[in-house]
Each structure stands twice: as C-alpha cells, then as structure tokens.
Coordinates of C-alpha atoms and ligand atoms in Angstrom, one line a residue:
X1 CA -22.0 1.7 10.0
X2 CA -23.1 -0.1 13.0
X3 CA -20.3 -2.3 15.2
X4 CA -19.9 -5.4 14.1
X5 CA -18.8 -8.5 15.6
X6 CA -16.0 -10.1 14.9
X7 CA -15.3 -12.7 17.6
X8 CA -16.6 -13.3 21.0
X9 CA -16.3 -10.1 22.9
X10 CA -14.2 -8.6 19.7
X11 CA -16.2 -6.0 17.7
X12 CA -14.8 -3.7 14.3
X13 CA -15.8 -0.6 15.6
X14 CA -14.7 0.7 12.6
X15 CA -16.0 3.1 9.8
X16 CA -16.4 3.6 5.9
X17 CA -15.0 6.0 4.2
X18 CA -17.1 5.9 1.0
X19 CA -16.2 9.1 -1.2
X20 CA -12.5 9.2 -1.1
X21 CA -11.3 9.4 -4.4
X22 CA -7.5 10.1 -3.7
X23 CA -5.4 8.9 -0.2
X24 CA -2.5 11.0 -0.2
X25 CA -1.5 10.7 -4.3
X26 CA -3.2 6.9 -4.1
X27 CA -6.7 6.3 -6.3
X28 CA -8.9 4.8 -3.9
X29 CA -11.5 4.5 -6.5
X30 CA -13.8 2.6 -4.5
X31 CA -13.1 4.3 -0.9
X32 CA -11.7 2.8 2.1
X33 CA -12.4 1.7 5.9
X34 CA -10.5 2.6 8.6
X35 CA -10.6 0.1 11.1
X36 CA -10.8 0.1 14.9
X37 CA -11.2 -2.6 17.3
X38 CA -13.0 -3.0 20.7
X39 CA -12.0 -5.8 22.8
X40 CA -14.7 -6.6 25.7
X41 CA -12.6 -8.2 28.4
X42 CA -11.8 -7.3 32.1
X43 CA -10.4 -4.6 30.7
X44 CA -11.9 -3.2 28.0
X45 CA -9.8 -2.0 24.9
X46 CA -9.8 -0.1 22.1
X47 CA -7.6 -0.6 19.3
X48 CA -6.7 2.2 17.2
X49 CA -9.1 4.9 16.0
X50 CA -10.0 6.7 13.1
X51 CA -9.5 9.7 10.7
X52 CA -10.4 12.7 12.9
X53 CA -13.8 13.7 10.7
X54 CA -15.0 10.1 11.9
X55 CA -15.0 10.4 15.5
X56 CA -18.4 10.8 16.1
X57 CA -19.0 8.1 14.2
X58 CA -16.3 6.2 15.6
X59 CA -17.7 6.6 19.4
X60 CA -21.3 5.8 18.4
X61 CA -20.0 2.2 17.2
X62 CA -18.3 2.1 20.4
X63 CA -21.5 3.4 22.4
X64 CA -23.3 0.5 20.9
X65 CA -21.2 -2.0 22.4
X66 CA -20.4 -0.3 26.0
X67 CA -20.4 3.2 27.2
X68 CA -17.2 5.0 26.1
X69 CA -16.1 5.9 29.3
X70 CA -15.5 2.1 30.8
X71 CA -12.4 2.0 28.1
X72 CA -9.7 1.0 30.2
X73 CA -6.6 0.7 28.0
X74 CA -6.4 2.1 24.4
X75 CA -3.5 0.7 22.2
X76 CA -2.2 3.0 19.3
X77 CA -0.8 0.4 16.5
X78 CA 0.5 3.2 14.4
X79 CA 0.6 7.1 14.5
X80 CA -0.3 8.0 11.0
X81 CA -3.1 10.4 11.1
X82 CA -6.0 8.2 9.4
X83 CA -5.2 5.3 12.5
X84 CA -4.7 8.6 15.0
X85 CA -6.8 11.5 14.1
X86 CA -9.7 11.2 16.1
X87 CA -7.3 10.3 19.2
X88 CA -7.6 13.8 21.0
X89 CA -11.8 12.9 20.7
X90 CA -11.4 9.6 22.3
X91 CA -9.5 10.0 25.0
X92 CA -11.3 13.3 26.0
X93 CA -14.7 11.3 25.6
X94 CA -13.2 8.2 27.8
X95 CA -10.4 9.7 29.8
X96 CA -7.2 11.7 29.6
X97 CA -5.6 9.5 32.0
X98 CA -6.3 6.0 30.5
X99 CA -3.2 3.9 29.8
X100 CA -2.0 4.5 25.7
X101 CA -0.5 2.0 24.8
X102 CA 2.1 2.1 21.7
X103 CA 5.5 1.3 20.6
X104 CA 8.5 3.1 21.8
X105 CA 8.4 5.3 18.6
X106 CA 4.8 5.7 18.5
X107 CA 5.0 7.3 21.7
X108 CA 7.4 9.9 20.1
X109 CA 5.5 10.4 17.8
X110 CA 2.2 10.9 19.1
X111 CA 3.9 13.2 21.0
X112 CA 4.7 15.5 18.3
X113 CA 1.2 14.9 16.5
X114 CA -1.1 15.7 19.6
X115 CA -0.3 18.5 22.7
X116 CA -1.8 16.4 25.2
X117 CA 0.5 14.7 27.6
X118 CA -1.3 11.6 27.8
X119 CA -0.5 8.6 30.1
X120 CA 1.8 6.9 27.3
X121 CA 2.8 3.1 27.9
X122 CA 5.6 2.4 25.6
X123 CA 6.1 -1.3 24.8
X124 CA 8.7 -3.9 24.3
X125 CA 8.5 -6.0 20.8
X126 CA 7.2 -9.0 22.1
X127 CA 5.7 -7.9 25.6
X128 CA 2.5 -9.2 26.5
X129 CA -0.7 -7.5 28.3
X130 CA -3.3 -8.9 30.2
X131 CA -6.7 -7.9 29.1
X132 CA -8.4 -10.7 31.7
X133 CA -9.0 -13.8 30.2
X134 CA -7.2 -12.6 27.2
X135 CA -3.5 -11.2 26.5
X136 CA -2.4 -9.5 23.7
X137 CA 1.7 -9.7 22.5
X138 CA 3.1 -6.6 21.1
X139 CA 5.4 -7.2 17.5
X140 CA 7.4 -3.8 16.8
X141 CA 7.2 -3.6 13.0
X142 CA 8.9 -0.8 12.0
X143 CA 8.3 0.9 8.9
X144 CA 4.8 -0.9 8.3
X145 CA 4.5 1.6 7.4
X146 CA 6.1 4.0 9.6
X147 CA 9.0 3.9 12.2
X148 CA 6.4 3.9 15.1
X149 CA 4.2 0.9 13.6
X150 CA 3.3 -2.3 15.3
X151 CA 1.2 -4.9 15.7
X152 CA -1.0 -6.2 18.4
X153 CA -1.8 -10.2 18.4
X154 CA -5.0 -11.5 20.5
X155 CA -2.9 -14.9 22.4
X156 CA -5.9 -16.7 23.0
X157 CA -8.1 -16.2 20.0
X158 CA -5.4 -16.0 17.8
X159 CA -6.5 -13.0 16.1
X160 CA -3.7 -10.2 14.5
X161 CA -4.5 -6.4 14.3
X162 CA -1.9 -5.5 11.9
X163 CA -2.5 -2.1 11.6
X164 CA -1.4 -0.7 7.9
X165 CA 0.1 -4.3 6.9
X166 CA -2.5 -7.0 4.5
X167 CA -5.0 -4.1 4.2
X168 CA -6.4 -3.1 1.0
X169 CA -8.5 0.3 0.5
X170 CA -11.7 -1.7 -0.3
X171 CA -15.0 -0.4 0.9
X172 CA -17.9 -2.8 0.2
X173 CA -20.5 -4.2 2.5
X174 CA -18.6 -7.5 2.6
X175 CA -15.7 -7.8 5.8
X176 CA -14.6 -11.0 5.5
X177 CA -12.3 -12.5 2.4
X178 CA -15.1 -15.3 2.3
X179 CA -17.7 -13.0 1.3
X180 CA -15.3 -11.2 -1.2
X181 CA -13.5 -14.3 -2.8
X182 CA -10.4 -13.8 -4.7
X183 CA -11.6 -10.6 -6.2
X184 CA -9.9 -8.8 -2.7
X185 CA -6.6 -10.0 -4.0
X186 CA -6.6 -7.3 -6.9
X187 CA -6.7 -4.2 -3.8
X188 CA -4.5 -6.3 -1.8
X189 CA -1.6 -6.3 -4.3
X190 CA -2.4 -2.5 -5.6
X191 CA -2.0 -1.8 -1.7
X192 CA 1.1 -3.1 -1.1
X193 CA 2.9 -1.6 -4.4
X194 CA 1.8 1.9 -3.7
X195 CA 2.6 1.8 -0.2
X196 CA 4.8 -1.0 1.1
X197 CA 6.8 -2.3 -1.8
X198 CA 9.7 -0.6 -1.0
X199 CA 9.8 -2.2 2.5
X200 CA 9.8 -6.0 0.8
X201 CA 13.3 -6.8 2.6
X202 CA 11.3 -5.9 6.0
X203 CA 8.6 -8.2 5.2
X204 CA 10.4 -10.8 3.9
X205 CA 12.1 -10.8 7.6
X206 CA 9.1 -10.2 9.8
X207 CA 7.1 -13.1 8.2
X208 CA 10.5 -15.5 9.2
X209 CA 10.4 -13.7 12.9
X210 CA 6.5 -14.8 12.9
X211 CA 7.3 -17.9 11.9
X212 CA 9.6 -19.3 14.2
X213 CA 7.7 -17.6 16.8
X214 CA 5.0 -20.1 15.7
X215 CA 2.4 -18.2 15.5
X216 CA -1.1 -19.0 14.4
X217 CA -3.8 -16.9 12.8
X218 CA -7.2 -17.8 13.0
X219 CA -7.8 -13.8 11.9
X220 CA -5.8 -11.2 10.4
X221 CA -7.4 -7.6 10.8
X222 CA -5.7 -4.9 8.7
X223 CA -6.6 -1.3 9.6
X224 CA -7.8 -1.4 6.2
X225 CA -10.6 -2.9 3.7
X226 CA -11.7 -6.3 4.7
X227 CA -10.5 -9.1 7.0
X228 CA -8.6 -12.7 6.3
X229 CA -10.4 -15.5 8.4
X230 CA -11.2 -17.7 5.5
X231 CA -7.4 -18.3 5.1
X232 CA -5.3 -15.7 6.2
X233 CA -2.3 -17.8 4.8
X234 CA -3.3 -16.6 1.6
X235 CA -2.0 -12.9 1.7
X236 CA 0.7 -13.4 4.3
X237 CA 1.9 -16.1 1.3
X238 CA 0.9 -13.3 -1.3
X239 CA 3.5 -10.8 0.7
X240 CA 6.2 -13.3 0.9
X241 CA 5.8 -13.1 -3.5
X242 CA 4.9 -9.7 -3.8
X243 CA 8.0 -8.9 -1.4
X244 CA 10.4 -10.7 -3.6
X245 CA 9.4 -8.6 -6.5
X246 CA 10.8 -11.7 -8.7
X247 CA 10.4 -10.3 -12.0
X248 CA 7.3 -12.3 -14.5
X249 CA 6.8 -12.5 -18.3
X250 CA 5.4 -9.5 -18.5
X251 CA 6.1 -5.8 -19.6
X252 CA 4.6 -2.5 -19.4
X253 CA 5.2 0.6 -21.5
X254 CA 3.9 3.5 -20.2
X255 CA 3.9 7.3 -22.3
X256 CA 2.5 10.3 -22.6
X257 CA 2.4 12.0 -25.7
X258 CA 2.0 15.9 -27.1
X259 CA 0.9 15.1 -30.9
X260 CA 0.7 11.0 -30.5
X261 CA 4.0 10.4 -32.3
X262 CA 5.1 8.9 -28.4
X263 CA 1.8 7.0 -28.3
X264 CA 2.6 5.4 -32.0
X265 CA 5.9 4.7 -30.7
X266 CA 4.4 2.9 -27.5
X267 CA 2.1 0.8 -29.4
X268 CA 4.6 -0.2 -31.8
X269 CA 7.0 -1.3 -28.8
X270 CA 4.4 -3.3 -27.4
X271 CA 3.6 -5.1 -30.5
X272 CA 7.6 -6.3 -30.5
X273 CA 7.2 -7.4 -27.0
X274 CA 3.9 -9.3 -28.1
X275 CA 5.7 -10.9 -31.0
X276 CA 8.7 -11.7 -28.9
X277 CA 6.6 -13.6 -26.7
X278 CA 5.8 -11.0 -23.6
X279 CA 2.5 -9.9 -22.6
X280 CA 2.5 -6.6 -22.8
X281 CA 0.4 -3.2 -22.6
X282 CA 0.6 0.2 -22.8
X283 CA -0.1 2.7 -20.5
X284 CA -1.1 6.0 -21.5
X285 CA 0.0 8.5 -18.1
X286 CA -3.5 10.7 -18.6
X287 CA -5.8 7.6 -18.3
X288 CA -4.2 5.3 -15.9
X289 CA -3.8 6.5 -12.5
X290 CA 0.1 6.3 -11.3
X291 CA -1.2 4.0 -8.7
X292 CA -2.8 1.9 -11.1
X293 CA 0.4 1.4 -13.1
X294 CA 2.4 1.0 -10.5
X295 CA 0.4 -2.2 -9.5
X296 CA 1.6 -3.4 -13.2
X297 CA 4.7 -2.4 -12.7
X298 CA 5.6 -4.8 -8.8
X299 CA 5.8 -8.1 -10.9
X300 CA 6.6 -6.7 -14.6
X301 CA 9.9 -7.9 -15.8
X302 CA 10.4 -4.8 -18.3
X303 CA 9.5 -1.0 -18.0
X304 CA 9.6 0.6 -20.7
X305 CA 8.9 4.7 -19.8
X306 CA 8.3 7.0 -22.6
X307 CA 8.3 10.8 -22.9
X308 CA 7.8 13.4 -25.5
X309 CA 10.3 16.2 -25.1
X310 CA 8.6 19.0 -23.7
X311 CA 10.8 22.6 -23.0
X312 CA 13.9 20.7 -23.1
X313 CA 12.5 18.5 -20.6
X314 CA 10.3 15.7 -19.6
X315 CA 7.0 15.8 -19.8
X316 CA 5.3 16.5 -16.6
X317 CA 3.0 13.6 -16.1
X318 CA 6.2 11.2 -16.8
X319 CA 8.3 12.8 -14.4
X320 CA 6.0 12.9 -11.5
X321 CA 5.6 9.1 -12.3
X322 CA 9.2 8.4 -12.4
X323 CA 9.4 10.4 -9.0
X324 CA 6.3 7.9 -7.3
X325 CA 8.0 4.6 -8.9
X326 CA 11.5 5.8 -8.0
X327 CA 10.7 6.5 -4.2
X328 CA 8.6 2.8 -4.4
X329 CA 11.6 1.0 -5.1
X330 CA 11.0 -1.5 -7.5
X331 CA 13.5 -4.2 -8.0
X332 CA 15.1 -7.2 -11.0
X333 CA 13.3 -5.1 -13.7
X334 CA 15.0 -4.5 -17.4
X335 CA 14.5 -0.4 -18.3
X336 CA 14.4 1.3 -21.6
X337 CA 13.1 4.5 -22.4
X338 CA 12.0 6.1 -25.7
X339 CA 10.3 9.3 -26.9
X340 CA 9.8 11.4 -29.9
X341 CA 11.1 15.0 -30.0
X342 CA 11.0 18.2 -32.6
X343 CA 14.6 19.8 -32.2
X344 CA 16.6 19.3 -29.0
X345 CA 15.2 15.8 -27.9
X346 CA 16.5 15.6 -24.3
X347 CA 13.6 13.8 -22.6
X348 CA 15.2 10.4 -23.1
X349 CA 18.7 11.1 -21.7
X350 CA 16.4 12.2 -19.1
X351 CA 14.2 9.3 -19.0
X352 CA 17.6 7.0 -18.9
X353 CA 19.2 8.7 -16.3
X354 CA 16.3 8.1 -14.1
X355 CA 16.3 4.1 -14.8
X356 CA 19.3 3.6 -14.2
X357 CA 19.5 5.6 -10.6
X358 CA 16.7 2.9 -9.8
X359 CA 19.4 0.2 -11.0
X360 CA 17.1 -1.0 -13.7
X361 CA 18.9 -3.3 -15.9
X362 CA 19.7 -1.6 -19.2
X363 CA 19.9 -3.5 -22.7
X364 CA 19.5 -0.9 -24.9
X365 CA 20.2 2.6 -25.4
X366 CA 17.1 4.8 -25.4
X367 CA 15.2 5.0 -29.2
X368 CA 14.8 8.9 -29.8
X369 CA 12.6 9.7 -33.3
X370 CA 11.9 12.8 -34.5
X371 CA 8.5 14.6 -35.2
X372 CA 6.3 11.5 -36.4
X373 CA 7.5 8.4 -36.8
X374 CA 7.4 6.8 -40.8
X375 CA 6.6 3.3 -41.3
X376 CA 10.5 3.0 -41.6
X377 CA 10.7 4.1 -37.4
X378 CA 7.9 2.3 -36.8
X379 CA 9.5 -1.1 -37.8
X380 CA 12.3 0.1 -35.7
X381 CA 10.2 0.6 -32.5
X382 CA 8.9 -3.7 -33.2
X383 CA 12.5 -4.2 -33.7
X384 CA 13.0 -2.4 -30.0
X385 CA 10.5 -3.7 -28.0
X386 CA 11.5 -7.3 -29.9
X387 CA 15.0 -7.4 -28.5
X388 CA 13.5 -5.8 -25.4
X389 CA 11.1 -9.2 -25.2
X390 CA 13.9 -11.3 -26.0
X391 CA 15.9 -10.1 -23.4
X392 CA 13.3 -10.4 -20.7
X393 CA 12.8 -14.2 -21.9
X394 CA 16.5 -15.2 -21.6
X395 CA 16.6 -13.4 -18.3
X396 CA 14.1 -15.4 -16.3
Ligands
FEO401 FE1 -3.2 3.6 7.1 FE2 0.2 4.3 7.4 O1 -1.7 4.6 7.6

C-alpha cells in the first residue's frame, strides 16, 4: 500500500492487513488496516504505528513521504500491540531519543510492553502541542479501549485520530465513507459490539465532554478500516444509539444442538416470536461466528440462549458464547433459555443462571423437553417464544 494523502501535509501511512481471519476471538472476515498517520509540519510527526510484522511496510509508506529519520515527535494514541508493535522498529529507524508522546498511562504501559527507555512525554487530557503551523490537543479517553487510550485532534484542520474508537475492521481499496456508502455502517456497529459495548456509559460521556468543548470534525480517522469525512456526524450519532443499547423489536435465539431436538426447539421459539409480532432468527452457535451474533444481539430486545445438556453440563460452544456476551455487557434485554436433554437436564438451570448474572430481565422459567420434542412440545415452544414476543412488545 503506498501513503496516501489525506489532507494537506497529512498522509495514512498506514497498511492492509488482508488475510486475517480472527483478531483476538473477533471474525475479521474481510481483514483489517491498521492505521498510522504522518503529519508534515515544522515538526514532523508520526501518529501511531503498526502491528510489528508490518514495519517494513510501515517505514516504506513513511520513506515515500520523507526520510524516516527527520521524524521529530512520534505520538502513541494507544498501547495495544496492533497500534504499538512495530514501535521498537521505528524509533530505532528514526531515533531512540525522539520525544514519545502518550497519555500518562500509556507511558506505563509502554513501559512494560517494550525495554527501551525511551524519551516518554506524558500528556495532560486537553494539553496542546505545537507542530508549527499546526497544534494538536490531547483528549485522555480511557478505556477506548484500554486504560492508556487517547485521542489526538489536529486544531487547525479539524481532523480527529481516534485511535481504536469509530473504527471498523474493513479492508477494501476504498478510505473514505464516501466511497463506501452506508454499507461501512454494518463493520462499524459489529466493531463496537465486540469491542467497545461494554464501555457505552464512557462514550455516552465523552461525546457530551466533546461537545461542550465545541469541537468540530471535518475528519475522523480511526486506527481502523476507513475514514469519516463525508459526515463524520453519522457514527459519532451511531455511538451515541449504539451506546444506549435501547433495546428494538427484535429477538435472537441462538442454540446449538447434539441430535437437533434443541435446533427444533429454536425454530419453533422463533416462529412464536414471529407470530407475536417480533422479528426474529435463529442462530445456530457452529455457523454464526460469536462476533457475528453478538452484533444481533447490541440492539435485540430478547435473547433467547439455548443448550443441549451435554455431561451434565452445557454445551461447549454455548458456554464460551455466554462467557464473550457476559464480559461484553449487554444491557435492557429480556432472557430466556431452553434446551432439550436425555436424563439429568441441567444445561438450562445453567443457561438461567448465567442470564440472570448479566441482569437480563426474566419472564419465564427456562422450557426443558426431553429427547425429541412431539408436535405436543412443539406447540409449547410457539406458546414460549409467543409470550416471550408479547412481553418484549409491552416492554418498549
Ligand atoms: Fe486496535 Fe485496542 O487496539
């Protein structure tokens, strides 16, 4: 990928990462970027790096624009490894000594990533540097995504590097939202349920700070996927929603099942829902990525989980995804569980249990059936997912 220019004297040094398949547990089924920045002012500045098996790549982009070595400051917007790996690279390549830039936690934390005792500049939220004709304004926003995260703002050309925060793992030949169209919205909003939902209350406060600081966006530049300049109200609006997690018309069921009897059960439930009124599908844990449902589940009004019982236990695909959602922290839902067993039949208890510790509202004890379900248990899953419908309706 060659540098490309973003503004005057502001270039995405960036790089694709085409093949990845999986980002730590997240299906990135179409790769990602990993955006860097390169500011061409009196002094020149680099904006965070890239994962460490792109720094070659990483420093040719920057060769293109200048030679490495005139980098005078370089600021670190967040310490996580694919924004920081190919640190120890750069600043070999343009200087151990150059001023590092980073929040007062990123400094800590850098420090227990790298060895190097590098010539750290911890910031205050809301100090501004002088690049020359240019400042940039430092926003501490702590835990997007981590507790060393911030943001850098360009003053005069109104232009935010937001580091983890509106990104989407999107790699295409397109970098602007213009050239994408709403289609961008789809990895936006999977983004932010597998990785920032749980920090909605954050958001909800740091989008109030920015506005009564007045601040105006002509660009937004996440560290990932593409960039908002056609109207980067659009996703800092989609946050505010997304944030709120207020709950739609909308339900999702999602099983996994030994001999189908769970799967008939699913299906069943999600015809009640349909009749009741409530869109609905179901999601079958073996051909739906967790990450995938989970961006179903961050405006879904009902979750209903299902599980076969499996060793007096729960099945293991439906455990690791009540693990992802309960560490995600979804919020105002309705939760129900069901399941078919043979002879001990505790994966429901077990599926319950696990609702409720995520406070999801409960209307109705969990529907256990045994072996395979008879039209008579079928009729009693409609009736389930039904009342389950009805109750979503009356709640919104
Ligand atoms: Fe893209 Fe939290 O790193």
């Amino acid at each position: 990928m060659q540098p490309v220019k973003i503004a005057d004297g502001v270039y995405d040094v960036g790089v694709k990462d085409w093949n990845i398949r999986d980002f730590h547990g997240y299906s990135t089924d179409l790769g990602t970027t990993y955006n860097a920045f390169l500011i061409v002012d009196e002094k020149i500045t680099l904006v965070d790096t890239v994962k460490k098996e792109f720094a070659d790549q990483l420093l040719s982009n920057i060769a293109a624009v200048v030679d490495p070595k005139k980098i005078d400051y370089v600021i670190s917007n967040h310490t996580e490894m694919d924004h920081s790996g190919s640190l120890a690279r750069v600043m070999h390549r343009i200087g151990e000594d150059k001023p590092l830039f980073c929040s007062k936690m990123g400094a800590k934390n850098l420090s227990s990533h790298f060895t190097q005792k590098w010539n750290y500049r911890p910031v205050e939220n809301g100090e501004v540097l002088s690049l020359g004709k240019r400042s940039a304004t430092f926003l501490e926003t702590r835990m997007l995504h981590w507790p060393d995260s911030m943001f850098t703002y360009l003053n005069e050309d109104k232009i935010l590097f937001s580091s983890d925060a509106f990104g989407q793992h999107f790699a295409g030949q397109e970098r602007f939202d213009d050239e994408t169209g709403d289609a961008i919205m789809g990895h936006a909003k999977k983004y932010f349920a597998n990785i920032l939902m749980l920090y909605g209350a954050k958001i909800l406060k740091l989008i109030e700070q920015v506005k009564e600081m007045g601040l105006e966006f002509n660009m937004i530049c996440p560290d990932h996927g593409i960039f908002w300049r056609q109207d980067p109200g659009k996703i800092i609006e989609a946050y505010a929603r997304w944030s709120q997690q207020t709950p739609q018309k909308k339900a999702v069921v999602i099983f996994d099942t030994m001999w189908h009897s769970t799967q008939q059960m699913a299906e069943s439930i999600v015809d009640g829902l349909e009749q009741a009124g409530v869109p609905a599908r179901p999601f079958h844990l073996r051909s739906f990525h967790r990450s995938e449902i989970m961006t179903e589940v961050l405006d879904a009004g009902a979750i209903i989980v299902g599980s076969p019982t499996l060793n007096n236990g729960l099945f293991p695909t439906v455990a690791d995804f009540l693990t992802y959602m309960k560490g995600l922290k979804p919020k105002n839902k309705i939760g129900a569980a069901f399941g078919s067993y043979g002879w001990s039949g505790e994966s429901v208890r077990l599926v319950t249990e696990q609702l409720e510790a995520m406070k999801f509202d409960s209307i109705e004890p969990g529907l256990k059936i045994q072996y395979v379900p008879d039209p008579e248990s079928i009729e009693t899953c409609v009736a389930f997912g039904k009342r389950i419908g009805k109750a979503l309706i009356e709640k919104l």
